mmCIF file of C-alpha atoms and ligand atoms in Angstrom:
data_model
loop_
_atom_site.group_PDB
_atom_site.id
_atom_site.type_symbol
_atom_site.label_atom_id
_atom_site.label_comp_id
_atom_site.label_asym_id
_atom_site.label_seq_id
_atom_site.Cartn_x
_atom_site.Cartn_y
_atom_site.Cartn_z
ATOM 1 C CA UNK A 1 102.171 -27.137 64.537
ATOM 2 C CA UNK A 2 105.141 -29.497 64.616
ATOM 3 C CA UNK A 3 108.508 -29.661 62.920
ATOM 4 C CA UNK A 4 111.830 -27.869 63.097
ATOM 5 C CA UNK A 5 111.956 -24.257 64.059
ATOM 6 C CA UNK A 6 112.943 -22.168 61.044
ATOM 7 C CA UNK A 7 115.404 -19.294 60.581
ATOM 8 C CA UNK A 8 114.093 -16.749 58.102
ATOM 9 C CA UNK A 9 116.600 -13.921 58.577
ATOM 10 C CA UNK A 10 120.109 -13.136 57.357
ATOM 11 C CA UNK A 11 122.917 -14.127 59.738
ATOM 12 C CA UNK A 12 125.103 -11.082 59.022
ATOM 13 C CA UNK A 13 123.300 -8.324 57.150
ATOM 14 C CA UNK A 14 125.507 -5.776 55.410
ATOM 15 C CA UNK A 15 125.834 -2.214 56.639
ATOM 16 C CA UNK A 16 123.854 -0.225 54.051
ATOM 17 C CA UNK A 17 125.500 2.419 51.877
ATOM 18 C CA UNK A 18 122.345 4.540 52.154
ATOM 19 C CA UNK A 19 122.160 6.351 55.488
ATOM 20 C CA UNK A 20 118.578 6.953 56.624
ATOM 21 C CA UNK A 21 117.765 10.486 57.825
ATOM 22 C CA UNK A 22 117.891 11.121 61.597
ATOM 23 C CA UNK A 23 114.836 9.725 63.351
ATOM 24 C CA UNK A 24 114.055 7.125 60.665
ATOM 25 C CA UNK A 25 111.402 4.533 61.533
ATOM 26 C CA UNK A 26 111.405 0.885 60.479
ATOM 27 C CA UNK A 27 107.608 0.727 60.314
ATOM 28 C CA UNK A 28 107.136 -2.957 59.576
ATOM 29 C CA UNK A 29 109.002 -5.566 61.578
ATOM 30 C CA UNK A 30 108.164 -8.354 64.008
ATOM 31 C CA UNK A 31 109.523 -10.284 66.956
ATOM 32 C CA UNK A 32 109.381 -14.057 67.366
ATOM 33 C CA UNK A 33 109.301 -14.967 71.059
ATOM 34 C CA UNK A 34 111.557 -15.681 72.760
ATOM 35 C CA UNK A 35 109.524 -18.860 72.930
ATOM 36 C CA UNK A 36 110.209 -19.783 76.573
ATOM 37 C CA UNK A 37 108.328 -16.824 78.068
ATOM 38 C CA UNK A 38 106.166 -16.215 74.976
ATOM 39 C CA UNK A 39 105.093 -19.523 73.386
ATOM 40 C CA UNK A 40 103.833 -19.551 69.813
ATOM 41 C CA UNK A 41 100.142 -20.018 69.047
ATOM 42 C CA UNK A 42 98.789 -23.556 68.712
ATOM 43 C CA UNK A 43 97.397 -22.349 65.359
ATOM 44 C CA UNK A 44 100.731 -20.956 64.083
ATOM 45 C CA UNK A 45 101.453 -21.848 60.452
ATOM 46 C CA UNK A 46 105.209 -21.637 60.937
ATOM 47 C CA UNK A 47 107.443 -22.249 63.938
ATOM 48 C CA UNK A 48 110.432 -19.908 63.963
ATOM 49 C CA UNK A 49 113.585 -19.744 66.022
ATOM 50 C CA UNK A 50 113.648 -16.961 68.594
ATOM 51 C CA UNK A 51 114.100 -13.487 67.139
ATOM 52 C CA UNK A 52 113.502 -11.268 70.129
ATOM 53 C CA UNK A 53 113.853 -7.586 70.971
ATOM 54 C CA UNK A 54 117.626 -7.602 71.544
ATOM 55 C CA UNK A 55 118.194 -8.844 68.007
ATOM 56 C CA UNK A 56 115.677 -6.376 66.586
ATOM 57 C CA UNK A 57 117.240 -3.391 68.334
ATOM 58 C CA UNK A 58 120.758 -4.440 67.304
ATOM 59 C CA UNK A 59 119.586 -4.566 63.687
ATOM 60 C CA UNK A 60 117.857 -1.183 64.043
ATOM 61 C CA UNK A 61 121.154 0.363 65.156
ATOM 62 C CA UNK A 62 123.213 -1.419 62.498
ATOM 63 C CA UNK A 63 120.935 -0.182 59.718
ATOM 64 C CA UNK A 64 120.904 3.389 61.029
ATOM 65 C CA UNK A 65 117.283 3.553 62.177
ATOM 66 C CA UNK A 66 115.940 5.231 65.319
ATOM 67 C CA UNK A 67 112.589 3.543 65.900
ATOM 68 C CA UNK A 68 110.519 0.462 65.143
ATOM 69 C CA UNK A 69 106.874 -0.303 64.581
ATOM 70 C CA UNK A 70 106.459 -3.914 65.623
ATOM 71 C CA UNK A 71 103.606 -5.759 63.960
ATOM 72 C CA UNK A 72 102.247 -8.755 65.842
ATOM 73 C CA UNK A 73 103.230 -11.800 63.770
ATOM 74 C CA UNK A 74 100.681 -14.497 62.963
ATOM 75 C CA UNK A 75 102.754 -17.163 64.741
ATOM 76 C CA UNK A 76 101.796 -15.488 68.038
ATOM 77 C CA UNK A 77 98.084 -15.515 67.219
ATOM 78 C CA UNK A 78 96.086 -13.033 69.306
ATOM 79 C CA UNK A 79 98.389 -13.135 72.347
ATOM 80 C CA UNK A 80 100.292 -9.862 71.989
ATOM 81 C CA UNK A 81 102.623 -10.452 74.971
ATOM 82 C CA UNK A 82 105.833 -10.851 72.967
ATOM 83 C CA UNK A 83 105.172 -7.673 70.970
ATOM 84 C CA UNK A 84 104.241 -5.729 74.121
ATOM 85 C CA UNK A 85 107.396 -6.988 75.825
ATOM 86 C CA UNK A 86 109.528 -5.736 72.933
ATOM 87 C CA UNK A 87 107.793 -2.348 72.966
ATOM 88 C CA UNK A 88 108.337 -2.064 76.732
ATOM 89 C CA UNK A 89 112.031 -2.910 76.341
ATOM 90 C CA UNK A 90 112.515 -0.298 73.606
ATOM 91 C CA UNK A 91 112.523 2.664 75.980
ATOM 92 C CA UNK A 92 109.942 4.558 73.913
ATOM 93 C CA UNK A 93 111.576 3.738 70.580
ATOM 94 C CA UNK A 94 108.928 1.240 69.476
ATOM 95 C CA UNK A 95 105.202 1.212 68.944
ATOM 96 C CA UNK A 96 103.062 -1.668 67.801
ATOM 97 C CA UNK A 97 100.230 -3.070 65.750
ATOM 98 C CA UNK A 98 98.166 -5.733 67.514
ATOM 99 C CA UNK A 99 96.229 -8.755 66.338
ATOM 100 C CA UNK A 100 93.176 -9.305 68.515
ATOM 101 C CA UNK A 101 90.416 -11.775 69.153
ATOM 102 C CA UNK A 102 87.259 -9.924 68.061
ATOM 103 C CA UNK A 103 85.772 -10.781 71.477
ATOM 104 C CA UNK A 104 88.371 -8.547 73.164
ATOM 105 C CA UNK A 105 86.913 -6.111 75.712
ATOM 106 C CA UNK A 106 87.279 -2.339 75.505
ATOM 107 C CA UNK A 107 89.316 -2.496 78.707
ATOM 108 C CA UNK A 108 91.779 -4.932 77.102
ATOM 109 C CA UNK A 109 92.026 -2.679 74.063
ATOM 110 C CA UNK A 110 92.861 0.241 76.350
ATOM 111 C CA UNK A 111 95.590 -1.871 77.991
ATOM 112 C CA UNK A 112 97.062 -2.539 74.532
ATOM 113 C CA UNK A 113 97.042 1.211 73.896
ATOM 114 C CA UNK A 114 98.861 1.780 77.194
ATOM 115 C CA UNK A 115 101.385 -0.825 76.064
ATOM 116 C CA UNK A 116 102.149 1.149 72.905
ATOM 117 C CA UNK A 117 99.795 -0.364 70.317
ATOM 118 C CA UNK A 118 98.430 2.124 67.806
ATOM 119 C CA UNK A 119 96.746 -0.123 65.259
ATOM 120 C CA UNK A 120 95.110 -3.501 64.707
ATOM 121 C CA UNK A 121 95.938 -5.868 61.867
ATOM 122 C CA UNK A 122 93.464 -7.929 59.839
ATOM 123 C CA UNK A 123 95.203 -10.704 57.910
ATOM 124 C CA UNK A 124 93.484 -12.258 54.888
ATOM 125 C CA UNK A 125 96.267 -14.626 53.790
ATOM 126 C CA UNK A 126 94.886 -18.157 53.946
ATOM 127 C CA UNK A 127 98.373 -19.615 54.343
ATOM 128 C CA UNK A 128 98.785 -17.579 57.576
ATOM 129 C CA UNK A 129 95.384 -17.610 59.277
ATOM 130 C CA UNK A 130 92.415 -20.002 59.446
ATOM 131 C CA UNK A 131 89.692 -17.410 59.179
ATOM 132 C CA UNK A 132 89.139 -13.710 58.601
ATOM 133 C CA UNK A 133 85.617 -12.781 59.741
ATOM 134 C CA UNK A 134 84.836 -9.472 58.031
ATOM 135 C CA UNK A 135 81.782 -8.626 60.149
ATOM 136 C CA UNK A 136 83.714 -9.121 63.386
ATOM 137 C CA UNK A 137 86.691 -7.176 62.016
ATOM 138 C CA UNK A 138 84.380 -4.260 61.212
ATOM 139 C CA UNK A 139 83.127 -4.290 64.782
ATOM 140 C CA UNK A 140 86.725 -4.180 66.058
ATOM 141 C CA UNK A 141 87.549 -1.358 63.650
ATOM 142 C CA UNK A 142 84.646 0.696 64.966
ATOM 143 C CA UNK A 143 85.817 0.144 68.536
ATOM 144 C CA UNK A 144 89.495 1.001 67.964
ATOM 145 C CA UNK A 145 88.495 4.238 66.238
ATOM 146 C CA UNK A 146 87.736 5.636 69.692
ATOM 147 C CA UNK A 147 91.392 5.061 70.637
ATOM 148 C CA UNK A 148 92.657 6.980 67.604
ATOM 149 C CA UNK A 149 94.024 3.765 66.074
ATOM 150 C CA UNK A 150 94.198 2.758 62.433
ATOM 151 C CA UNK A 151 93.572 -0.603 60.775
ATOM 152 C CA UNK A 152 96.317 -2.511 58.940
ATOM 153 C CA UNK A 153 95.135 -4.976 56.306
ATOM 154 C CA UNK A 154 97.203 -7.709 54.702
ATOM 155 C CA UNK A 155 95.865 -9.281 51.490
ATOM 156 C CA UNK A 156 97.034 -10.382 48.069
ATOM 157 C CA UNK A 157 96.179 -8.598 44.818
ATOM 158 C CA UNK A 158 93.768 -11.267 43.590
ATOM 159 C CA UNK A 159 91.241 -10.550 46.361
ATOM 160 C CA UNK A 160 91.356 -6.739 46.278
ATOM 161 C CA UNK A 161 88.132 -6.405 44.314
ATOM 162 C CA UNK A 162 86.302 -8.850 46.572
ATOM 163 C CA UNK A 163 87.562 -6.939 49.648
ATOM 164 C CA UNK A 164 86.538 -3.486 48.415
ATOM 165 C CA UNK A 165 83.150 -3.286 50.234
ATOM 166 C CA UNK A 166 84.864 -4.341 53.474
ATOM 167 C CA UNK A 167 87.718 -1.858 53.052
ATOM 168 C CA UNK A 168 85.294 0.912 52.110
ATOM 169 C CA UNK A 169 83.351 0.314 55.336
ATOM 170 C CA UNK A 170 86.338 0.640 57.677
ATOM 171 C CA UNK A 171 85.863 3.863 59.655
ATOM 172 C CA UNK A 172 89.505 4.445 60.633
ATOM 173 C CA UNK A 173 92.559 5.281 58.546
ATOM 174 C CA UNK A 174 93.739 2.200 56.665
ATOM 175 C CA UNK A 175 97.290 0.956 56.114
ATOM 176 C CA UNK A 176 97.778 -1.687 53.437
ATOM 177 C CA UNK A 177 100.680 -4.073 53.927
ATOM 178 C CA UNK A 178 103.104 -4.474 51.038
ATOM 179 C CA UNK A 179 100.800 -2.564 48.621
ATOM 180 C CA UNK A 180 98.406 -5.498 48.599
ATOM 181 C CA UNK A 181 101.125 -7.661 47.051
ATOM 182 C CA UNK A 182 101.017 -6.567 43.390
ATOM 183 C CA UNK A 183 102.831 -8.479 40.665
ATOM 184 C CA UNK A 184 105.647 -5.937 40.218
ATOM 185 C CA UNK A 185 106.712 -7.581 36.944
ATOM 186 C CA UNK A 186 103.602 -5.929 35.419
ATOM 187 C CA UNK A 187 105.292 -2.550 35.928
ATOM 188 C CA UNK A 188 104.095 0.741 37.403
ATOM 189 C CA UNK A 189 101.023 0.853 35.192
ATOM 190 C CA UNK A 190 100.077 -2.825 35.181
ATOM 191 C CA UNK A 191 96.631 -4.075 36.229
ATOM 192 C CA UNK A 192 97.633 -4.778 39.848
ATOM 193 C CA UNK A 193 99.101 -1.318 40.426
ATOM 194 C CA UNK A 194 96.182 0.359 38.651
ATOM 195 C CA UNK A 195 93.675 -1.460 40.883
ATOM 196 C CA UNK A 196 95.708 -0.535 43.943
ATOM 197 C CA UNK A 197 95.888 3.124 42.935
ATOM 198 C CA UNK A 198 92.108 3.103 42.486
ATOM 199 C CA UNK A 199 91.848 2.032 46.116
ATOM 200 C CA UNK A 200 94.237 4.795 47.256
ATOM 201 C CA UNK A 201 92.293 7.331 45.193
ATOM 202 C CA UNK A 202 88.984 6.345 46.786
ATOM 203 C CA UNK A 203 89.906 7.979 50.109
ATOM 204 C CA UNK A 204 92.632 10.270 51.378
ATOM 205 C CA UNK A 205 93.246 8.246 54.556
ATOM 206 C CA UNK A 206 94.552 5.033 52.985
ATOM 207 C CA UNK A 207 98.286 4.535 53.461
ATOM 208 C CA UNK A 208 100.556 1.789 52.272
ATOM 209 C CA UNK A 209 103.856 0.129 53.092
ATOM 210 C CA UNK A 210 106.199 0.173 50.107
ATOM 211 C CA UNK A 211 107.903 -2.905 51.458
ATOM 212 C CA UNK A 212 109.159 -6.376 50.643
ATOM 213 C CA UNK A 213 110.994 -6.413 47.308
ATOM 214 C CA UNK A 214 112.134 -9.854 48.439
ATOM 215 C CA UNK A 215 108.538 -11.103 48.559
ATOM 216 C CA UNK A 216 107.214 -9.259 45.519
ATOM 217 C CA UNK A 217 110.007 -9.368 42.935
ATOM 218 C CA UNK A 218 110.316 -12.934 41.655
ATOM 219 C CA UNK A 219 113.504 -12.059 39.752
ATOM 220 C CA UNK A 220 115.328 -11.479 43.063
ATOM 221 C CA UNK A 221 118.083 -8.971 43.854
ATOM 222 C CA UNK A 222 118.739 -6.278 42.757
ATOM 223 C CA UNK A 223 114.922 -6.154 42.602
ATOM 224 C CA UNK A 224 114.761 -3.917 39.516
ATOM 225 C CA UNK A 225 111.089 -4.708 38.816
ATOM 226 C CA UNK A 226 110.189 -3.617 42.327
ATOM 227 C CA UNK A 227 112.062 -0.311 41.955
ATOM 228 C CA UNK A 228 110.410 0.384 38.581
ATOM 229 C CA UNK A 229 106.901 -0.401 39.802
ATOM 230 C CA UNK A 230 107.104 1.295 43.195
ATOM 231 C CA UNK A 231 109.043 4.572 42.682
ATOM 232 C CA UNK A 232 106.102 6.259 40.868
ATOM 233 C CA UNK A 233 103.778 5.268 43.703
ATOM 234 C CA UNK A 234 106.045 6.983 46.258
ATOM 235 C CA UNK A 235 106.176 10.077 44.052
ATOM 236 C CA UNK A 236 102.379 10.220 43.629
ATOM 237 C CA UNK A 237 101.421 9.479 47.267
ATOM 238 C CA UNK A 238 104.360 10.940 49.228
ATOM 239 C CA UNK A 239 102.336 11.646 52.379
ATOM 240 C CA UNK A 240 100.840 8.158 52.620
ATOM 241 C CA UNK A 241 103.755 5.749 52.305
ATOM 242 C CA UNK A 242 105.654 3.875 55.001
ATOM 243 C CA UNK A 243 108.746 1.697 54.828
ATOM 244 C CA UNK A 244 109.952 -1.292 56.847
ATOM 245 C CA UNK A 245 112.442 -4.122 56.770
ATOM 246 C CA UNK A 246 109.892 -6.882 57.506
ATOM 247 C CA UNK A 247 112.590 -8.469 59.710
ATOM 248 C CA UNK A 248 112.715 -11.343 60.697
ATOM 249 C CA UNK A 249 111.051 -12.008 57.335
ATOM 250 C CA UNK A 250 108.448 -14.644 58.235
ATOM 251 C CA UNK A 251 108.483 -17.610 55.871
ATOM 252 C CA UNK A 252 111.436 -16.344 53.815
ATOM 253 C CA UNK A 253 113.809 -19.090 54.989
ATOM 254 C CA UNK A 254 114.505 -20.261 51.427
ATOM 255 C CA UNK A 255 115.634 -16.812 50.248
ATOM 256 C CA UNK A 256 116.556 -14.710 53.284
ATOM 257 C CA UNK A 257 117.091 -11.102 52.216
ATOM 258 C CA UNK A 258 120.107 -9.058 53.298
ATOM 259 C CA UNK A 259 118.591 -6.251 55.389
ATOM 260 C CA UNK A 260 121.377 -3.874 54.343
ATOM 261 C CA UNK A 261 120.460 -4.462 50.693
ATOM 262 C CA UNK A 262 116.807 -3.780 51.536
ATOM 263 C CA UNK A 263 117.805 -0.407 53.021
ATOM 264 C CA UNK A 264 119.833 0.326 49.889
ATOM 265 C CA UNK A 265 116.582 -0.004 47.906
ATOM 266 C CA UNK A 266 115.173 3.090 49.629
ATOM 267 C CA UNK A 267 116.832 5.712 47.381
ATOM 268 C CA UNK A 268 115.656 3.728 44.343
ATOM 269 C CA UNK A 269 111.994 4.058 45.364
ATOM 270 C CA UNK A 270 112.161 7.424 47.202
ATOM 271 C CA UNK A 271 114.445 9.295 44.854
ATOM 272 C CA UNK A 272 114.896 12.641 46.647
ATOM 273 C CA UNK A 273 115.905 13.538 50.216
ATOM 274 C CA UNK A 274 112.473 15.086 50.702
ATOM 275 C CA UNK A 275 110.666 11.887 49.682
ATOM 276 C CA UNK A 276 113.016 9.887 51.898
ATOM 277 C CA UNK A 277 112.291 12.121 54.894
ATOM 278 C CA UNK A 278 108.527 11.768 54.403
ATOM 279 C CA UNK A 279 108.727 7.998 53.918
ATOM 280 C CA UNK A 280 111.042 7.285 56.825
ATOM 281 C CA UNK A 281 110.358 10.038 59.376
ATOM 282 C CA UNK A 282 107.383 12.376 58.868
ATOM 283 C CA UNK A 283 104.775 9.811 57.822
ATOM 284 C CA UNK A 284 105.433 7.111 60.433
ATOM 285 C CA UNK A 285 105.792 9.733 63.174
ATOM 286 C CA UNK A 286 102.380 11.140 62.237
ATOM 287 C CA UNK A 287 100.779 7.707 62.413
ATOM 288 C CA UNK A 288 102.562 6.184 65.406
ATOM 289 C CA UNK A 289 103.963 8.961 67.607
ATOM 290 C CA UNK A 290 101.160 11.463 67.249
ATOM 291 C CA UNK A 291 100.842 12.894 70.751
ATOM 292 C CA UNK A 292 97.127 13.353 70.250
ATOM 293 C CA UNK A 293 96.656 9.564 70.022
HETATM 294 C C1 0GY B 1 104.801 -10.123 56.755
HETATM 295 C C2 0GY B 1 104.447 -11.203 55.875
HETATM 296 C C3 0GY B 1 104.155 -12.486 56.190
HETATM 297 C C4 0GY B 1 103.904 -12.970 57.491
HETATM 298 C C5 0GY B 1 103.281 -12.331 58.476
HETATM 299 O O1 0GY B 1 102.278 -12.202 60.533
HETATM 300 C C6 0GY B 1 102.916 -12.915 59.764
HETATM 301 O O2 0GY B 1 103.212 -14.076 60.005
HETATM 302 O O3 0GY B 1 102.920 -11.081 58.340
HETATM 303 C C7 0GY B 1 104.081 -13.464 55.105
HETATM 304 O O4 0GY B 1 104.323 -14.663 55.340
HETATM 305 O O5 0GY B 1 103.793 -13.068 53.947
HETATM 306 O O6 0GY B 1 104.401 -8.987 56.522
HETATM 307 O O7 0GY B 1 105.485 -10.351 57.733
#
């Protein structure tokens, strides 16, 4: 990968008007580098500027959050060192989701667990990864089950049907990134949301991140289509939703979202204090800070 390193995050995000409840978790964010100690993968599809743990924790505090779940970004490939470094520097306030080479040993998986990882991510976006071997992913899923982990899957709505047999075979709890990227302009009852609800209804251990209005709502801020399409989902699956900033917003350099405005979307999709507490505190704590895991 060559070319200029990109900046995909807002230089001075606003302080949100909405104050998250105490103990709120930003359950989908990343770190990029820093590159000197943690070089990007030779297979990276984008080359970002450094966005390391200090910046992430400063944003966490500015937005009024208490914890982070740091998802290994594709630009770091299967070397989880940068994510583990950020978790270690968090003083117990971060956990992680790893991306692994399917040939990883059980011992290496245990070391990732020790380092704070609680899930593994399988990415099916062709613009982000070269291949997504389902049979090998299933083998990994079976092995991480023993650690009490879950599987995070990232895909776009047009391949949901094709992925169903694979998703159905995963033996751990499943977390779907960004609701499988529905077209939110179709509304809460459009074909994409209906297909996604059918997936959620097929098992009671499938969770989703109600994230990324900036990626999913083509009309842009104030992201009304996103609010309309997503609020009913939060109401119908209150125990199985997670929320995150997605900072530093990989690949969003042409339309960097204001993280404060993203936080101000929360009361538009989780419309009561009880729903907000489940979304931001109870659910992510159950998945990532469960003492039994
Ligand atoms: C996201 C979305 C994207 C990127 C990555 O790992 C990544 O690079 O996840 C994307 O470009 O859609 O969830 O961060």
